[in-house]
PDB file of C-alpha atoms in Angstrom:
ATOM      1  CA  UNK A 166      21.198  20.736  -5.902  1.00 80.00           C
ATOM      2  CA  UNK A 167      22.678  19.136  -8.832  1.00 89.00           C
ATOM      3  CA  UNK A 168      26.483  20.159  -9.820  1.00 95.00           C
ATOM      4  CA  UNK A 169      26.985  22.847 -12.254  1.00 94.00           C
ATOM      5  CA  UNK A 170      29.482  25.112 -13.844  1.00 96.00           C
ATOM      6  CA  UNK A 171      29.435  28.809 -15.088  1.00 97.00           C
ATOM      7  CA  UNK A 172      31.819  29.068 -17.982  1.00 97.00           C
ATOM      8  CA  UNK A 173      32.948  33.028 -18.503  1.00 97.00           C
ATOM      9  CA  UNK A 174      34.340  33.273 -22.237  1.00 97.00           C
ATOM     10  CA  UNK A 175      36.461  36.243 -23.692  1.00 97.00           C
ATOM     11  CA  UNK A 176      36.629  37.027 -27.048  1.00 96.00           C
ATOM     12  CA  UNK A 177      38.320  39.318 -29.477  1.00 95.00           C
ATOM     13  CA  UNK A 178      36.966  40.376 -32.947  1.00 94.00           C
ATOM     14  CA  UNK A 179      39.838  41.769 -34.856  1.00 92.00           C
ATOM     15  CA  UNK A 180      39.048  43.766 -37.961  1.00 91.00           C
ATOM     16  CA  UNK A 181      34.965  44.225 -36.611  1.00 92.00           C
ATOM     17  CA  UNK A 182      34.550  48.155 -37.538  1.00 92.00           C
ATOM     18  CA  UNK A 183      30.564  48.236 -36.265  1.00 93.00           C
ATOM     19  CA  UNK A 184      28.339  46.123 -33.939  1.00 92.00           C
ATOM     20  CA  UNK A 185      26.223  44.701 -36.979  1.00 93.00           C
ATOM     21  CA  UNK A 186      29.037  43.395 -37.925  1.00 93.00           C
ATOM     22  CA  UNK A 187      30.092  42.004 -34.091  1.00 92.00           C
ATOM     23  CA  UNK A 188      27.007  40.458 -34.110  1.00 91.00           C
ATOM     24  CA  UNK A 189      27.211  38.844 -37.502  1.00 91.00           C
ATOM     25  CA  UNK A 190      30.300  36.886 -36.842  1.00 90.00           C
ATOM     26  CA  UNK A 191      28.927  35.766 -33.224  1.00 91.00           C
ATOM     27  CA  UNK A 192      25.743  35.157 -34.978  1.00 90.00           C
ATOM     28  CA  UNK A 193      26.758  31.704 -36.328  1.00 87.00           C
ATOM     29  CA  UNK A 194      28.919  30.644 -33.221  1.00 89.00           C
ATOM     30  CA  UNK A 195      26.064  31.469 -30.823  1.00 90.00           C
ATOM     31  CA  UNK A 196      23.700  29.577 -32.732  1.00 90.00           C
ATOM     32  CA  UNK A 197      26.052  26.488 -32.287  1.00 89.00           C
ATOM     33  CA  UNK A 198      26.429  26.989 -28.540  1.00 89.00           C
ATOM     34  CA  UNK A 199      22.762  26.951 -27.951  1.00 85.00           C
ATOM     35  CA  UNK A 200      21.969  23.489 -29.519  1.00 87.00           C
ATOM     36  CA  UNK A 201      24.704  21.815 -27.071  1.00 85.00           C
ATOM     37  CA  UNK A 202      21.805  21.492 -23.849  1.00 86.00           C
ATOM     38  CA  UNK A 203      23.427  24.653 -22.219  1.00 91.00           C
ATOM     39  CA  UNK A 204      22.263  28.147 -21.156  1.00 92.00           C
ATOM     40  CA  UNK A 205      23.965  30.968 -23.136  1.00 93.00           C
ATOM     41  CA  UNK A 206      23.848  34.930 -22.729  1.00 91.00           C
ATOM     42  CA  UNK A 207      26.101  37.748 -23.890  1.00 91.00           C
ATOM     43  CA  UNK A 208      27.588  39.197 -20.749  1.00 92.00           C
ATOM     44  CA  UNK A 209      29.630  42.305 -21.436  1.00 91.00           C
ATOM     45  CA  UNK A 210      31.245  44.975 -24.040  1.00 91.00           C
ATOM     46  CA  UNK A 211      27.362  44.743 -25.289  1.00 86.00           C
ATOM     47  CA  UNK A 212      28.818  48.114 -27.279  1.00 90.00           C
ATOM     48  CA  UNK A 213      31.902  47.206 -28.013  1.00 92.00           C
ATOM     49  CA  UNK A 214      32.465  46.221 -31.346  1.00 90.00           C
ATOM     50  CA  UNK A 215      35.941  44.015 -31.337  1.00 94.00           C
ATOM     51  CA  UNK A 216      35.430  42.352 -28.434  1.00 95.00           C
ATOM     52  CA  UNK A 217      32.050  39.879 -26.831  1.00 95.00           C
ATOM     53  CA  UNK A 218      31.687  38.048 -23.783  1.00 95.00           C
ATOM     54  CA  UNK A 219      29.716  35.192 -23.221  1.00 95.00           C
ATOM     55  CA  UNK A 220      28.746  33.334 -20.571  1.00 96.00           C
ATOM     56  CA  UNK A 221      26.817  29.919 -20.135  1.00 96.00           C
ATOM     57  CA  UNK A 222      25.832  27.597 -17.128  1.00 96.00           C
ATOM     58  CA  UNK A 223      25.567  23.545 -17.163  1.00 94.00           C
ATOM     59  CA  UNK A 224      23.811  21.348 -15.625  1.00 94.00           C
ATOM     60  CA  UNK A 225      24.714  17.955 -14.583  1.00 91.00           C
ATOM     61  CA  UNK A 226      23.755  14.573 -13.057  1.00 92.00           C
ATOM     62  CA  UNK A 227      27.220  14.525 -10.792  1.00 94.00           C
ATOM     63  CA  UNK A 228      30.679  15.818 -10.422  1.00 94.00           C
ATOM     64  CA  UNK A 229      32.370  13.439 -13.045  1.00 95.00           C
ATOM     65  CA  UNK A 230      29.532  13.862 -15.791  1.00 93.00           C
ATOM     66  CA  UNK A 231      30.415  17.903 -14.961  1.00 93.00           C
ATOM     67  CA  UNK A 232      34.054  17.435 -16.031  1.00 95.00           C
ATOM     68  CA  UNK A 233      33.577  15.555 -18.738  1.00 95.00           C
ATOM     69  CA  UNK A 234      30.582  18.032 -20.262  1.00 94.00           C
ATOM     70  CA  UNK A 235      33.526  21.048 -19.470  1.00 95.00           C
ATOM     71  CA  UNK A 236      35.844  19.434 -21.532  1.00 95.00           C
ATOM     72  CA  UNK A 237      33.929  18.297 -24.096  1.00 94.00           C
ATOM     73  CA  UNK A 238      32.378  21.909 -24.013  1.00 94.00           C
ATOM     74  CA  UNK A 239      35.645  23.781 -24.371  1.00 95.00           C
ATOM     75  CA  UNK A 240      36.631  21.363 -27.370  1.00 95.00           C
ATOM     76  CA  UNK A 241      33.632  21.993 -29.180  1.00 93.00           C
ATOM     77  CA  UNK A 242      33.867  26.008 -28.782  1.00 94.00           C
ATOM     78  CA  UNK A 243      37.826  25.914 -29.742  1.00 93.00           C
ATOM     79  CA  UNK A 244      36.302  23.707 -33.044  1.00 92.00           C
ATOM     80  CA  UNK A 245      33.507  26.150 -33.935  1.00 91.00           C
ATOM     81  CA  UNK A 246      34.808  29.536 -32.499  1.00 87.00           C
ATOM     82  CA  UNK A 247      36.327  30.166 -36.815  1.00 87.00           C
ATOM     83  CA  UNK A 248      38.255  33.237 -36.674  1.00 88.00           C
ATOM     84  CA  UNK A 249      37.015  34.319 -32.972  1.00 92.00           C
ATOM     85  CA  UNK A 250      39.699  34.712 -31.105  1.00 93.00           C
ATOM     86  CA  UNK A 251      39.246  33.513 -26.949  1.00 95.00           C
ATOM     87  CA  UNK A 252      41.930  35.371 -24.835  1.00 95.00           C
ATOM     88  CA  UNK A 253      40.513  34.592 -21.735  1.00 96.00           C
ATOM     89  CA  UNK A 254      37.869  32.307 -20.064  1.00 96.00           C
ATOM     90  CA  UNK A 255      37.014  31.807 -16.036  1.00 97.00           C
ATOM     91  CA  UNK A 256      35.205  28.559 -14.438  1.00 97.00           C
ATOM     92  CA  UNK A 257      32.807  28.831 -12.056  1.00 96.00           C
ATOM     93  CA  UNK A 258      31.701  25.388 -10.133  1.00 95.00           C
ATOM     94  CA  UNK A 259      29.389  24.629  -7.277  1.00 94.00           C
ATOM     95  CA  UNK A 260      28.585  21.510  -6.104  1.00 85.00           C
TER      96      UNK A 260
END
């Protein structure tokens, strides 16, 4: 089995005051998570309207490649995440 990571992301909405609008703001961010080769799903507080969690599994060819996509992966959601605030994230890997 190739190596792979589950990335568990916590965020914060300040100021949401409905889910519509929850799902507005992750709306955008999501959109840019999905065209980066990775699998993506909202995981919890599916009814909470200030705060989302996300989770998404990669892939990869070996254990090196798998650090260097987790970096780069974390970079690219503290670059796109706008006014989302992460307070918490857990790594998952298997080899």
């Amino acid at each position: 089995m190739p190596p792979l990571f589950i990335l568990t992301l916590k965020f914060r909405l300040q100021g949401c005051s409905s889910l519509k609008e929850k799902r507005s703001r992750m709306a955008s961010f999501l959109a840019k998570l999905k065209k980066e080769n990775i699998s993506v799903i909202e995981s919890d507080f599916l009814n909470q309207h200030q705060e989302s969690e996300i989770t998404i599994a990669k892939l990869s060819i070996n254990n090196s490649a798998l650090n260097r996509d987790l970096d780069q992966l974390l970079s690219f959601i503290d670059y796109h995440r706008g006014d989302i605030e992460l307070y918490d994230y857990q790594v998952e890997r298997y080899n």
